[in-house]
Amino acid sequence: MAMAASTSTVLVPPLPRLLITTTRCSAFPYLPPPRLSTTTTPSSSPFQKHFSESRKFSLHQTRASSSDDTSTSLDTNELFTELKEKWDGLENKSTVLLYGGGGLVAVWLSSILVGAINSVPLLPKIMELVGLGYTGWFVYRYLLFKSSRKELATDIEALKKKIAGTE
């Protein structure tokens, strides 16, 4: 005896579109879609008038920024040749690479350390308070009075001379 297999399909009606709500996570305001009818003129609707004015403004803004970009842009070939000349002029290339690599490792380790500190529940707020306290002390000690500003300027100049090796 052969058994016949039968399949059945259950059709579920789709949910009405009025009940489905979507949440928006955007800082931009909601703008209705533009009208597709060709019978209205741009000045007949306030939305279309505002849209055309804002579009004109954005075109003017783009043109102004693009003219600034062309006047201040560097020639990439000139930049690369200048960098190549400076690299060829270096005596201790291995030292430069070692310091550069060490700097990258230091930045990477400090980001790991900051991430670990940030994961502790109360510690970030305490660090913010310490930073605010130190900033307040620095402003009071060095920036508030004229004599202390002069003292800070002389300290900075002495540090510059010490780093440059002219002292």
Tab-separated table of N, CA and C in Angstrom:
chain	number	residue	atom	x	y	z
A	1	MET	N	0.820	-1.165	0.000
A	1	MET	CA	0.000	0.000	0.000
A	1	MET	C	0.872	1.240	0.000
A	2	ALA	N	0.625	2.089	-0.887
A	2	ALA	CA	1.401	3.324	-0.991
A	2	ALA	C	0.645	4.441	-0.311
A	3	MET	N	1.388	5.186	0.467
A	3	MET	CA	0.746	6.309	1.161
A	3	MET	C	0.993	7.571	0.336
A	4	ALA	N	-0.021	8.306	0.168
A	4	ALA	CA	0.090	9.550	-0.594
A	4	ALA	C	0.381	10.695	0.374
A	5	ALA	N	1.398	11.444	0.066
A	5	ALA	CA	1.761	12.582	0.908
A	5	ALA	C	1.065	13.817	0.385
A	6	SER	N	0.488	14.529	1.298
A	6	SER	CA	-0.190	15.758	0.875
A	6	SER	C	0.424	16.937	1.624
A	7	THR	N	0.541	18.029	0.922
A	7	THR	CA	1.068	19.234	1.550
A	7	THR	C	-0.020	20.278	1.570
A	8	SER	N	-0.014	21.048	2.607
A	8	SER	CA	-0.987	22.126	2.697
A	8	SER	C	-0.241	23.425	2.964
A	9	THR	N	-0.769	24.475	2.437
A	9	THR	CA	-0.159	25.785	2.589
A	9	THR	C	-1.109	26.669	3.376
A	10	VAL	N	-0.570	27.319	4.378
A	10	VAL	CA	-1.371	28.233	5.175
A	10	VAL	C	-0.997	29.646	4.756
A	11	LEU	N	-1.964	30.399	4.331
A	11	LEU	CA	-1.728	31.776	3.928
A	11	LEU	C	-2.098	32.699	5.077
A	12	VAL	N	-1.150	33.541	5.472
A	12	VAL	CA	-1.375	34.500	6.545
A	12	VAL	C	-1.480	35.873	5.892
A	13	PRO	N	-2.557	36.588	6.187
A	13	PRO	CA	-2.677	37.914	5.571
A	13	PRO	C	-1.606	38.855	6.132
A	14	PRO	N	-1.092	39.736	5.307
A	14	PRO	CA	-0.066	40.664	5.799
A	14	PRO	C	-0.657	41.674	6.780
A	15	LEU	N	0.179	42.150	7.671
A	15	LEU	CA	-0.257	43.149	8.644
A	15	LEU	C	-0.563	44.453	7.918
A	16	PRO	N	-1.558	45.165	8.383
A	16	PRO	CA	-1.839	46.455	7.751
A	16	PRO	C	-0.673	47.417	7.960
A	17	ARG	N	-0.417	48.259	6.975
A	17	ARG	CA	0.702	49.193	7.027
A	17	ARG	C	0.499	50.285	8.088
A	18	LEU	N	-0.721	50.525	8.488
A	18	LEU	CA	-0.986	51.577	9.457
A	18	LEU	C	-0.505	51.205	10.853
A	19	LEU	N	-0.405	49.902	11.132
A	19	LEU	CA	-0.008	49.477	12.466
A	19	LEU	C	1.499	49.389	12.630
A	20	ILE	N	2.235	49.345	11.530
A	20	ILE	CA	3.680	49.210	11.608
A	20	ILE	C	4.285	50.598	11.748
A	21	THR	N	5.058	50.778	12.811
A	21	THR	CA	5.730	52.048	13.000
A	21	THR	C	7.230	51.798	12.999
A	22	THR	N	7.946	52.703	12.430
A	22	THR	CA	9.393	52.582	12.417
A	22	THR	C	9.976	53.685	13.284
A	23	THR	N	11.027	53.343	13.960
A	23	THR	CA	11.693	54.347	14.772
A	23	THR	C	12.829	54.942	13.959
A	24	ARG	N	12.986	56.256	14.060
A	24	ARG	CA	14.041	56.929	13.333
A	24	ARG	C	15.139	57.312	14.310
A	25	CYS	N	16.342	57.013	13.959
A	25	CYS	CA	17.494	57.368	14.784
A	25	CYS	C	18.339	58.377	14.022
A	26	SER	N	17.764	59.467	13.644
A	26	SER	CA	18.478	60.445	12.853
A	26	SER	C	18.272	61.831	13.445
A	27	ALA	N	19.284	62.658	13.322
A	27	ALA	CA	19.172	64.023	13.817
A	27	ALA	C	18.548	64.939	12.782
A	28	PHE	N	18.397	64.446	11.552
A	28	PHE	CA	17.815	65.255	10.504
A	28	PHE	C	16.300	65.283	10.626
A	29	PRO	N	15.681	66.399	10.323
A	29	PRO	CA	14.219	66.456	10.407
A	29	PRO	C	13.587	65.630	9.302
A	30	TYR	N	12.375	65.193	9.548
A	30	TYR	CA	11.663	64.397	8.562
A	30	TYR	C	11.161	65.309	7.454
A	31	LEU	N	11.476	64.963	6.238
A	31	LEU	CA	11.001	65.711	5.087
A	31	LEU	C	10.063	64.821	4.290
A	32	PRO	N	8.900	65.324	3.915
A	32	PRO	CA	7.999	64.506	3.109
A	32	PRO	C	8.593	64.300	1.722
A	33	PRO	N	8.208	63.212	1.057
A	33	PRO	CA	8.744	62.971	-0.287
A	33	PRO	C	8.232	64.028	-1.259
A	34	PRO	N	8.996	64.347	-2.279
A	34	PRO	CA	8.550	65.354	-3.237
A	34	PRO	C	7.344	64.851	-4.024
A	35	ARG	N	6.513	65.764	-4.429
A	35	ARG	CA	5.332	65.394	-5.203
A	35	ARG	C	5.736	65.020	-6.610
A	36	LEU	N	5.082	64.015	-7.135
A	36	LEU	CA	5.422	63.530	-8.454
A	36	LEU	C	4.540	64.119	-9.545
A	37	SER	N	3.531	64.859	-9.188
A	37	SER	CA	2.644	65.400	-10.217
A	37	SER	C	3.344	66.542	-10.934
A	38	THR	N	3.121	66.628	-12.226
A	38	THR	CA	3.756	67.660	-13.038
A	38	THR	C	2.833	68.840	-13.266
A	39	THR	N	1.636	68.820	-12.683
A	39	THR	CA	0.688	69.894	-12.933
A	39	THR	C	0.962	71.110	-12.065
A	40	THR	N	1.706	70.959	-10.983
A	40	THR	CA	1.975	72.097	-10.104
A	40	THR	C	3.254	72.787	-10.540
A	41	THR	N	3.302	74.053	-10.371
A	41	THR	CA	4.508	74.813	-10.673
A	41	THR	C	5.328	74.955	-9.398
A	42	PRO	N	6.606	75.232	-9.504
A	42	PRO	CA	7.436	75.321	-8.290
A	42	PRO	C	6.990	76.397	-7.314
A	43	SER	N	6.331	77.435	-7.788
A	43	SER	CA	5.931	78.485	-6.865
A	43	SER	C	4.539	78.258	-6.283
A	44	SER	N	3.851	77.169	-6.687
A	44	SER	CA	2.492	76.955	-6.200
A	44	SER	C	2.460	76.362	-4.801
A	45	SER	N	3.468	75.651	-4.387
A	45	SER	CA	3.475	75.005	-3.082
A	45	SER	C	4.599	75.585	-2.228
A	46	PRO	N	4.333	75.860	-0.940
A	46	PRO	CA	5.398	76.402	-0.088
A	46	PRO	C	6.555	75.418	0.086
A	47	PHE	N	6.242	74.111	0.122
A	47	PHE	CA	7.294	73.112	0.271
A	47	PHE	C	8.217	73.141	-0.939
A	48	GLN	N	7.632	73.177	-2.131
A	48	GLN	CA	8.447	73.177	-3.335
A	48	GLN	C	9.258	74.462	-3.443
A	49	LYS	N	8.693	75.583	-3.010
A	49	LYS	CA	9.425	76.839	-3.049
A	49	LYS	C	10.617	76.781	-2.094
A	50	HIS	N	10.381	76.270	-0.880
A	50	HIS	CA	11.466	76.142	0.095
A	50	HIS	C	12.526	75.172	-0.409
A	51	PHE	N	12.097	74.085	-1.031
A	51	PHE	CA	13.029	73.086	-1.534
A	51	PHE	C	13.899	73.681	-2.636
A	52	SER	N	13.300	74.445	-3.531
A	52	SER	CA	14.089	75.024	-4.615
A	52	SER	C	15.046	76.090	-4.085
A	53	GLU	N	14.630	76.873	-3.062
A	53	GLU	CA	15.527	77.867	-2.483
A	53	GLU	C	16.676	77.213	-1.745
A	54	SER	N	16.407	76.130	-0.993
A	54	SER	CA	17.481	75.468	-0.265
A	54	SER	C	18.439	74.791	-1.241
A	55	ARG	N	17.927	74.329	-2.362
A	55	ARG	CA	18.788	73.704	-3.361
A	55	ARG	C	19.705	74.763	-3.984
A	56	LYS	N	19.166	75.950	-4.257
A	56	LYS	CA	19.996	77.027	-4.788
A	56	LYS	C	21.088	77.391	-3.797
A	57	PHE	N	20.744	77.449	-2.504
A	57	PHE	CA	21.721	77.797	-1.482
A	57	PHE	C	22.830	76.756	-1.421
A	58	SER	N	22.460	75.475	-1.499
A	58	SER	CA	23.479	74.440	-1.422
A	58	SER	C	24.369	74.469	-2.654
A	59	LEU	N	23.837	74.837	-3.813
A	59	LEU	CA	24.675	74.947	-4.993
A	59	LEU	C	25.659	76.095	-4.849
A	60	HIS	N	25.183	77.220	-4.299
A	60	HIS	CA	26.085	78.342	-4.094
A	60	HIS	C	27.160	77.985	-3.074
A	61	GLN	N	26.782	77.266	-2.055
A	61	GLN	CA	27.732	76.893	-1.030
A	61	GLN	C	28.775	75.933	-1.591
A	62	THR	N	28.358	75.014	-2.424
A	62	THR	CA	29.286	74.071	-3.019
A	62	THR	C	30.248	74.788	-3.943
A	63	ARG	N	29.746	75.711	-4.718
A	63	ARG	CA	30.619	76.433	-5.629
A	63	ARG	C	31.658	77.236	-4.854
A	64	ALA	N	31.257	77.838	-3.757
A	64	ALA	CA	32.198	78.634	-2.979
A	64	ALA	C	33.278	77.748	-2.381
A	65	SER	N	32.907	76.571	-1.871
A	65	SER	CA	33.909	75.712	-1.268
A	65	SER	C	34.797	75.066	-2.323
A	66	SER	N	34.263	74.801	-3.513
A	66	SER	CA	35.099	74.172	-4.520
A	66	SER	C	36.138	75.144	-5.052
A	67	SER	N	35.838	76.440	-5.112
A	67	SER	CA	36.834	77.399	-5.573
A	67	SER	C	37.946	77.562	-4.543
A	68	ASP	N	37.628	77.426	-3.251
A	68	ASP	CA	38.655	77.500	-2.214
A	68	ASP	C	39.573	76.287	-2.277
A	69	ASP	N	39.007	75.116	-2.593
A	69	ASP	CA	39.803	73.890	-2.635
A	69	ASP	C	40.833	73.955	-3.748
A	70	THR	N	40.476	74.524	-4.897
A	70	THR	CA	41.416	74.556	-6.008
A	70	THR	C	42.547	75.533	-5.746
A	71	SER	N	42.302	76.593	-4.989
A	71	SER	CA	43.354	77.579	-4.747
A	71	SER	C	44.356	77.106	-3.703
A	72	THR	N	43.981	76.236	-2.784
A	72	THR	CA	44.882	75.801	-1.727
A	72	THR	C	45.381	74.373	-1.913
A	73	SER	N	45.053	73.738	-3.009
A	73	SER	CA	45.469	72.345	-3.176
A	73	SER	C	46.957	72.274	-3.524
A	74	LEU	N	47.621	71.238	-3.023
A	74	LEU	CA	49.036	71.018	-3.285
A	74	LEU	C	49.196	70.041	-4.431
A	75	ASP	N	50.251	70.212	-5.143
A	75	ASP	CA	50.575	69.260	-6.189
A	75	ASP	C	51.178	68.023	-5.532
A	76	THR	N	50.614	66.869	-5.791
A	76	THR	CA	51.075	65.652	-5.111
A	76	THR	C	52.479	65.281	-5.540
A	77	ASN	N	52.834	65.503	-6.809
A	77	ASN	CA	54.197	65.190	-7.244
A	77	ASN	C	55.209	66.059	-6.507
A	78	GLU	N	54.884	67.330	-6.318
A	78	GLU	CA	55.768	68.234	-5.601
A	78	GLU	C	55.928	67.787	-4.151
A	79	LEU	N	54.831	67.347	-3.547
A	79	LEU	CA	54.872	66.890	-2.166
A	79	LEU	C	55.751	65.645	-2.026
A	80	PHE	N	55.569	64.677	-2.950
A	80	PHE	CA	56.358	63.450	-2.872
A	80	PHE	C	57.838	63.708	-3.136
A	81	THR	N	58.156	64.591	-4.062
A	81	THR	CA	59.569	64.883	-4.312
A	81	THR	C	60.199	65.579	-3.112
A	82	GLU	N	59.446	66.465	-2.454
A	82	GLU	CA	59.965	67.132	-1.259
A	82	GLU	C	60.200	66.132	-0.130
A	83	LEU	N	59.253	65.203	0.060
A	83	LEU	CA	59.431	64.175	1.091
A	83	LEU	C	60.608	63.267	0.769
A	84	LYS	N	60.779	62.925	-0.509
A	84	LYS	CA	61.892	62.063	-0.902
A	84	LYS	C	63.222	62.756	-0.651
A	85	GLU	N	63.295	64.053	-0.924
A	85	GLU	CA	64.523	64.797	-0.658
A	85	GLU	C	64.837	64.825	0.838
A	86	LYS	N	63.824	65.031	1.659
A	86	LYS	CA	64.052	65.055	3.104
A	86	LYS	C	64.468	63.681	3.619
A	87	TRP	N	63.865	62.613	3.072
A	87	TRP	CA	64.210	61.262	3.498
A	87	TRP	C	65.639	60.924	3.080
A	88	ASP	N	66.034	61.336	1.877
A	88	ASP	CA	67.399	61.080	1.421
A	88	ASP	C	68.417	61.895	2.225
A	89	GLY	N	68.017	63.031	2.755
A	89	GLY	CA	68.911	63.870	3.535
A	89	GLY	C	69.142	63.377	4.953
A	90	LEU	N	68.345	62.412	5.403
A	90	LEU	CA	68.502	61.895	6.766
A	90	LEU	C	69.727	60.998	6.860
A	91	GLU	N	70.430	61.088	7.992
A	91	GLU	CA	71.597	60.243	8.214
A	91	GLU	C	71.204	58.939	8.894
A	92	ASN	N	70.360	59.016	9.929
A	92	ASN	CA	69.982	57.838	10.714
A	92	ASN	C	68.546	57.439	10.382
A	93	LYS	N	68.374	56.760	9.274
A	93	LYS	CA	67.019	56.355	8.875
A	93	LYS	C	66.464	55.288	9.802
A	94	SER	N	67.321	54.440	10.309
A	94	SER	CA	66.845	53.387	11.211
A	94	SER	C	66.326	53.986	12.515
A	95	THR	N	66.942	55.061	12.979
A	95	THR	CA	66.499	55.710	14.211
A	95	THR	C	65.122	56.334	14.013
A	96	VAL	N	64.927	56.957	12.858
A	96	VAL	CA	63.624	57.570	12.567
A	96	VAL	C	62.547	56.495	12.512
A	97	LEU	N	62.847	55.375	11.844
A	97	LEU	CA	61.869	54.282	11.777
A	97	LEU	C	61.604	53.695	13.157
A	98	LEU	N	62.649	53.581	13.962
A	98	LEU	CA	62.486	53.035	15.307
A	98	LEU	C	61.619	53.950	16.168
A	99	TYR	N	61.878	55.266	16.115
A	99	TYR	CA	61.059	56.212	16.872
A	99	TYR	C	59.618	56.246	16.361
A	100	GLY	N	59.438	56.194	15.052
A	100	GLY	CA	58.082	56.183	14.486
A	100	GLY	C	57.309	54.942	14.904
A	101	GLY	N	57.963	53.780	14.829
A	101	GLY	CA	57.319	52.537	15.263
A	101	GLY	C	57.021	52.546	16.749
A	102	GLY	N	57.973	53.073	17.536
A	102	GLY	CA	57.749	53.184	18.982
A	102	GLY	C	56.590	54.105	19.302
A	103	GLY	N	56.468	55.190	18.535
A	103	GLY	CA	55.340	56.104	18.743
A	103	GLY	C	54.014	55.437	18.436
A	104	LEU	N	53.965	54.670	17.350
A	104	LEU	CA	52.727	53.951	17.020
A	104	LEU	C	52.366	52.927	18.086
A	105	VAL	N	53.361	52.203	18.578
A	105	VAL	CA	53.111	51.225	19.648
A	105	VAL	C	52.629	51.929	20.916
A	106	ALA	N	53.208	53.093	21.225
A	106	ALA	CA	52.787	53.842	22.418
A	106	ALA	C	51.344	54.315	22.292
A	107	VAL	N	50.966	54.781	21.110
A	107	VAL	CA	49.572	55.212	20.907
A	107	VAL	C	48.635	54.021	21.030
A	108	TRP	N	49.026	52.877	20.468
A	108	TRP	CA	48.191	51.679	20.538
A	108	TRP	C	48.029	51.216	21.988
A	109	LEU	N	49.121	51.192	22.739
A	109	LEU	CA	49.038	50.766	24.135
A	109	LEU	C	48.231	51.746	24.977
A	110	SER	N	48.390	53.030	24.713
A	110	SER	CA	47.610	53.994	25.492
A	110	SER	C	46.127	53.892	25.176
A	111	SER	N	45.764	53.572	23.927
A	111	SER	CA	44.338	53.389	23.632
A	111	SER	C	43.787	52.156	24.338
A	112	ILE	N	44.606	51.116	24.452
A	112	ILE	CA	44.173	49.923	25.197
A	112	ILE	C	44.000	50.268	26.678
A	113	LEU	N	44.936	51.041	27.224
A	113	LEU	CA	44.852	51.434	28.629
A	113	LEU	C	43.628	52.306	28.891
A	114	VAL	N	43.366	53.257	28.010
A	114	VAL	CA	42.187	54.114	28.180
A	114	VAL	C	40.908	53.293	28.057
A	115	GLY	N	40.872	52.338	27.141
A	115	GLY	CA	39.703	51.463	27.021
A	115	GLY	C	39.479	50.629	28.264
A	116	ALA	N	40.576	50.143	28.870
A	116	ALA	CA	40.441	49.357	30.106
A	116	ALA	C	39.962	50.232	31.256
A	117	ILE	N	40.482	51.448	31.350
A	117	ILE	CA	40.034	52.357	32.406
A	117	ILE	C	38.578	52.740	32.197
A	118	ASN	N	38.204	52.927	30.941
A	118	ASN	CA	36.829	53.326	30.629
A	118	ASN	C	35.823	52.220	30.935
A	119	SER	N	36.269	50.963	30.944
A	119	SER	CA	35.335	49.862	31.203
A	119	SER	C	35.045	49.688	32.693
A	120	VAL	N	35.879	50.241	33.565
A	120	VAL	CA	35.610	50.181	35.007
A	120	VAL	C	34.488	51.173	35.308
A	121	PRO	N	33.441	50.755	36.041
A	121	PRO	CA	32.239	51.585	36.157
A	121	PRO	C	32.442	52.987	36.707
A	122	LEU	N	33.138	53.176	37.804
A	122	LEU	CA	33.205	54.484	38.445
A	122	LEU	C	34.473	55.251	38.091
A	123	LEU	N	35.469	54.582	37.598
A	123	LEU	CA	36.766	55.190	37.360
A	123	LEU	C	36.758	56.310	36.319
A	124	PRO	N	36.014	56.232	35.205
A	124	PRO	CA	36.024	57.350	34.249
A	124	PRO	C	35.534	58.663	34.851
A	125	LYS	N	34.515	58.611	35.695
A	125	LYS	CA	34.010	59.838	36.314
A	125	LYS	C	35.037	60.423	37.288
A	126	ILE	N	35.742	59.553	38.006
A	126	ILE	CA	36.777	60.025	38.910
A	126	ILE	C	37.906	60.669	38.114
A	127	MET	N	38.274	60.063	36.982
A	127	MET	CA	39.329	60.635	36.143
A	127	MET	C	38.899	61.982	35.566
A	128	GLU	N	37.626	62.129	35.218
A	128	GLU	CA	37.135	63.418	34.740
A	128	GLU	C	37.249	64.472	35.835
A	129	LEU	N	36.905	64.105	37.063
A	129	LEU	CA	37.033	65.051	38.182
A	129	LEU	C	38.487	65.433	38.426
A	130	VAL	N	39.393	64.462	38.333
A	130	VAL	CA	40.817	64.757	38.504
A	130	VAL	C	41.275	65.712	37.402
A	131	GLY	N	40.847	65.465	36.173
A	131	GLY	CA	41.217	66.338	35.059
A	131	GLY	C	40.669	67.743	35.221
A	132	LEU	N	39.426	67.853	35.657
A	132	LEU	CA	38.851	69.175	35.895
A	132	LEU	C	39.562	69.895	37.035
A	133	GLY	N	39.903	69.163	38.079
A	133	GLY	CA	40.623	69.770	39.196
A	133	GLY	C	41.994	70.260	38.772
A	134	TYR	N	42.715	69.453	38.007
A	134	TYR	CA	44.037	69.867	37.546
A	134	TYR	C	43.934	71.060	36.604
A	135	THR	N	42.928	71.082	35.740
A	135	THR	CA	42.739	72.216	34.838
A	135	THR	C	42.464	73.485	35.630
A	136	GLY	N	41.615	73.396	36.632
A	136	GLY	CA	41.340	74.549	37.480
A	136	GLY	C	42.581	75.038	38.197
A	137	TRP	N	43.388	74.102	38.724
A	137	TRP	CA	44.618	74.485	39.402
A	137	TRP	C	45.590	75.155	38.433
A	138	PHE	N	45.724	74.617	37.215
A	138	PHE	CA	46.645	75.175	36.227
A	138	PHE	C	46.232	76.587	35.834
A	139	VAL	N	44.925	76.797	35.640
A	139	VAL	CA	44.442	78.129	35.304
A	139	VAL	C	44.732	79.093	36.446
A	140	TYR	N	44.467	78.692	37.667
A	140	TYR	CA	44.713	79.556	38.825
A	140	TYR	C	46.204	79.829	38.984
A	141	ARG	N	47.032	78.810	38.806
A	141	ARG	CA	48.475	78.943	39.058
A	141	ARG	C	49.187	79.718	37.968
A	142	TYR	N	48.850	79.449	36.675
A	142	TYR	CA	49.649	80.006	35.599
A	142	TYR	C	48.936	81.019	34.699
A	143	LEU	N	47.646	81.014	34.607
A	143	LEU	CA	46.969	81.844	33.620
A	143	LEU	C	46.185	83.013	34.196
A	144	LEU	N	45.878	83.004	35.456
A	144	LEU	CA	44.991	84.008	36.022
A	144	LEU	C	45.672	85.367	36.213
A	145	PHE	N	46.908	85.354	36.644
A	145	PHE	CA	47.606	86.602	36.954
A	145	PHE	C	48.719	86.854	35.949
A	146	LYS	N	49.018	88.130	35.721
A	146	LYS	CA	50.000	88.514	34.714
A	146	LYS	C	51.400	88.015	35.065
A	147	SER	N	51.780	88.105	36.332
A	147	SER	CA	53.124	87.671	36.732
A	147	SER	C	53.299	86.157	36.551
A	148	SER	N	52.259	85.406	36.834
A	148	SER	CA	52.366	83.959	36.661
A	148	SER	C	52.371	83.578	35.180
A	149	ARG	N	51.713	84.361	34.315
A	149	ARG	CA	51.785	84.108	32.867
A	149	ARG	C	53.200	84.329	32.358
A	150	LYS	N	53.859	85.383	32.866
A	150	LYS	CA	55.259	85.623	32.477
A	150	LYS	C	56.147	84.477	32.947
A	151	GLU	N	55.901	83.982	34.158
A	151	GLU	CA	56.671	82.852	34.673
A	151	GLU	C	56.479	81.621	33.791
A	152	LEU	N	55.251	81.367	33.354
A	152	LEU	CA	54.978	80.235	32.469
A	152	LEU	C	55.697	80.409	31.139
A	153	ALA	N	55.701	81.635	30.595
A	153	ALA	CA	56.377	81.883	29.319
A	153	ALA	C	57.877	81.640	29.447
A	154	THR	N	58.490	82.064	30.550
A	154	THR	CA	59.931	81.825	30.734
A	154	THR	C	60.221	80.340	30.926
A	155	ASP	N	59.335	79.622	31.628
A	155	ASP	CA	59.511	78.170	31.780
A	155	ASP	C	59.429	77.455	30.435
A	156	ILE	N	58.501	77.880	29.592
A	156	ILE	CA	58.349	77.254	28.271
A	156	ILE	C	59.574	77.546	27.408
A	157	GLU	N	60.072	78.777	27.448
A	157	GLU	CA	61.263	79.126	26.674
A	157	GLU	C	62.477	78.330	27.153
A	158	ALA	N	62.622	78.149	28.472
A	158	ALA	CA	63.734	77.363	29.002
A	158	ALA	C	63.620	75.895	28.557
A	159	LEU	N	62.404	75.365	28.529
A	159	LEU	CA	62.203	73.986	28.068
A	159	LEU	C	62.526	73.843	26.574
A	160	LYS	N	62.135	74.851	25.774
A	160	LYS	CA	62.461	74.830	24.344
A	160	LYS	C	63.964	74.818	24.129
A	161	LYS	N	64.706	75.651	24.904
A	161	LYS	CA	66.148	75.707	24.772
A	161	LYS	C	66.797	74.385	25.199
A	162	LYS	N	66.234	73.771	26.237
A	162	LYS	CA	66.780	72.502	26.714
A	162	LYS	C	66.566	71.398	25.685
A	163	ILE	N	65.386	71.383	25.033
A	163	ILE	CA	65.101	70.368	24.024
A	163	ILE	C	65.957	70.583	22.784
A	164	ALA	N	66.082	71.858	22.368
A	164	ALA	CA	66.873	72.159	21.173
A	164	ALA	C	68.360	71.999	21.412
A	165	GLY	N	68.789	72.008	22.662
A	165	GLY	CA	70.200	71.838	22.979
A	165	GLY	C	70.990	73.121	22.897
A	166	THR	N	70.343	74.251	22.930
A	166	THR	CA	71.058	75.527	22.865
A	166	THR	C	71.380	76.083	24.236
A	167	GLU	N	70.997	75.411	25.284
A	167	GLU	CA	71.243	75.893	26.645
A	167	GLU	C	72.555	75.399	27.176
